[in-house]
Coordinates of N, CA and C in Angstrom, one line a residue:
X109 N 0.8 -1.2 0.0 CA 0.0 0.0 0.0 C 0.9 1.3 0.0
X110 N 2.2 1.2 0.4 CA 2.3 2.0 1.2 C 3.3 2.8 -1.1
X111 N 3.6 2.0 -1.1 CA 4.0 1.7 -2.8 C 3.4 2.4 -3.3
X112 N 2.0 2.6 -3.4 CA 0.5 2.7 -4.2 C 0.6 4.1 -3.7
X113 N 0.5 4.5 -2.8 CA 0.7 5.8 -2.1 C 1.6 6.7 -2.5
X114 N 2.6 6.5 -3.0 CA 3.9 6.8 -3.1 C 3.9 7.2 -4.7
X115 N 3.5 6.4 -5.4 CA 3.2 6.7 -6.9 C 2.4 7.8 -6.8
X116 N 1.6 8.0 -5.8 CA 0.4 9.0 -5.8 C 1.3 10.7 -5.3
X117 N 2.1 10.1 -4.8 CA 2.8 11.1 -3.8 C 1.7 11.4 -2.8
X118 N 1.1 11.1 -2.3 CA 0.8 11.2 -1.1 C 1.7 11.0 0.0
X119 N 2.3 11.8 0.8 CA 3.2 11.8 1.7 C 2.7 11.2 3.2
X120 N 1.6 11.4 3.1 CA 1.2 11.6 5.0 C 0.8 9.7 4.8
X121 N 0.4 9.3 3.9 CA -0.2 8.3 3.7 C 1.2 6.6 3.8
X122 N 1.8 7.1 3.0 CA 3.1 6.6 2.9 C 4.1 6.2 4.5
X123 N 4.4 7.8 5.1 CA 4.6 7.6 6.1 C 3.6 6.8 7.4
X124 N 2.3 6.8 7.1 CA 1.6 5.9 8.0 C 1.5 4.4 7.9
X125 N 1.6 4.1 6.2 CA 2.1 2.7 6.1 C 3.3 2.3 6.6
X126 N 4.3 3.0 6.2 CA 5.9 2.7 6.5 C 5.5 2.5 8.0
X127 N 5.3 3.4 8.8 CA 5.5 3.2 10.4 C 5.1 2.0 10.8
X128 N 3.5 1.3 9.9 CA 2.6 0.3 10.7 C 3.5 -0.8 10.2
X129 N 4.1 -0.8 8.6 CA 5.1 -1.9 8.9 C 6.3 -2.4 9.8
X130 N 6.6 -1.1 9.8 CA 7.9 -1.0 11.7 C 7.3 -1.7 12.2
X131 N 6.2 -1.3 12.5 CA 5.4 -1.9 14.2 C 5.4 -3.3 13.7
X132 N 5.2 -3.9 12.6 CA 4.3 -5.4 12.3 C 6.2 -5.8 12.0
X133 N 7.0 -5.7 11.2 CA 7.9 -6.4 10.8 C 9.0 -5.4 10.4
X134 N 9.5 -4.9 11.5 CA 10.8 -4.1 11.0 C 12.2 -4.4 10.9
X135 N 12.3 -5.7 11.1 CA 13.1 -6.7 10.4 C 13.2 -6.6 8.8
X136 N 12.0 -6.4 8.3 CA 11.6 -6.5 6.8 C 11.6 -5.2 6.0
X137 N 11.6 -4.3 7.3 CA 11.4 -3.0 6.8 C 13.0 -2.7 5.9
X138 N 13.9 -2.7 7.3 CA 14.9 -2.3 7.3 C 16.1 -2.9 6.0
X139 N 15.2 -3.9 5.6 CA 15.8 -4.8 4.9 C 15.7 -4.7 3.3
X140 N 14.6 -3.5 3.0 CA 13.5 -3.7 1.9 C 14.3 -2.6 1.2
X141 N 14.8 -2.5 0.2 CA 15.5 -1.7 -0.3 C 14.2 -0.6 -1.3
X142 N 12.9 -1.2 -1.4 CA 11.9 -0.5 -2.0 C 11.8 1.1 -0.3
X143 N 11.6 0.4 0.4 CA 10.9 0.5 1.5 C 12.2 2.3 1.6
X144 N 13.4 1.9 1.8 CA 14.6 2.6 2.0 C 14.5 3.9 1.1
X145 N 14.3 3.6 -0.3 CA 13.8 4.4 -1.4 C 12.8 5.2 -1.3
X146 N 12.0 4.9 -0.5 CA 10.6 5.8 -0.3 C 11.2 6.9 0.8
X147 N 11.9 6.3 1.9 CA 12.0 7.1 3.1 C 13.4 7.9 2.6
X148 N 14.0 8.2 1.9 CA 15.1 8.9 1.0 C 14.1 9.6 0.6
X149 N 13.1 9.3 -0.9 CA 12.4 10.3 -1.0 C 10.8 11.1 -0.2
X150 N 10.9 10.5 0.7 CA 10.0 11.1 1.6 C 11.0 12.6 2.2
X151 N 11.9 12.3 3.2 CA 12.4 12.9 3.5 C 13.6 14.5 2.6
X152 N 13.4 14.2 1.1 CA 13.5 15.5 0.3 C 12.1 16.1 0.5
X153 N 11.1 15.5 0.0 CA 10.1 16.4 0.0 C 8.6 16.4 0.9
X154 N 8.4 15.7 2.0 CA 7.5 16.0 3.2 C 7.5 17.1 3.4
X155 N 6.4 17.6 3.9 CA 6.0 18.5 4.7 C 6.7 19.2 6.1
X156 N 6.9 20.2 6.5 CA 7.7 20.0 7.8 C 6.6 19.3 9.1
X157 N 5.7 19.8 8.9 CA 4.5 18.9 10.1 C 5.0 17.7 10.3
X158 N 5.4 16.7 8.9 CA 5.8 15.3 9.1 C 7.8 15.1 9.1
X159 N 8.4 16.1 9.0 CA 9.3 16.1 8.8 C 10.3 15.4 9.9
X160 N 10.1 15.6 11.6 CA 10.7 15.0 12.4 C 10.5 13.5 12.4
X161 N 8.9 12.9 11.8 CA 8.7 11.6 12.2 C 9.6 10.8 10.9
X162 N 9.6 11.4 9.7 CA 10.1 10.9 9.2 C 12.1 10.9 8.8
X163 N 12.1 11.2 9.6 CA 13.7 12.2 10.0 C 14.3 10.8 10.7
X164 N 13.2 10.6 11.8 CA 13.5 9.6 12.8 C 13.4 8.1 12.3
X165 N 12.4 7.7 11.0 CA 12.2 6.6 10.9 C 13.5 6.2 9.6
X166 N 14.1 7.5 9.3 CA 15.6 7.0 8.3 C 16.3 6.7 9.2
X167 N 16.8 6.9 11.0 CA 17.8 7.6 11.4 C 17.0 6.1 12.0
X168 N 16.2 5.1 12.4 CA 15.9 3.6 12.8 C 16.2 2.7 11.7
X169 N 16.2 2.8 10.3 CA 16.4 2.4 9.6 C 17.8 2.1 9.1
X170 N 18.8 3.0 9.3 CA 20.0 3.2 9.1 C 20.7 2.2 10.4
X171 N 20.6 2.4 11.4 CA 21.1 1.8 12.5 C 20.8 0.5 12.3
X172 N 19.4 0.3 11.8 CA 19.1 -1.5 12.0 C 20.2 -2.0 10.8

């Protein structure tokens, strides 16, 4: 879904997929080179409203 979103550029949508996959399988997250690509381009162009959450979920993703 979170894919589908993303082609859309919907941003807010995207980041709420990405996070619920963290929560479900962030083993798979961190692993998913699709998944990596989104949060690279999320983080150019978000919003600042979303900008710390997504700041944070590259800076979990990086470490894993």
């Amino acid at each position: 879904m979170a894919r589908c979103y993303h082609q859309r550029r919907d941003d807010a949508a995207v980041l709420v997929h990405l996070l619920g996959l963290e929560g479900l399988a962030p083993k798979d997250l961190s692993r998913s080179p699709v998944a990596r690509a989104m949060v690279r381009d999320l983080q150019l162009r978000v919003r600042p409203a979303f900008r710390r959450k997504v700041d944070a979920l590259a800076n979990r993703l990086e470490r894993a």
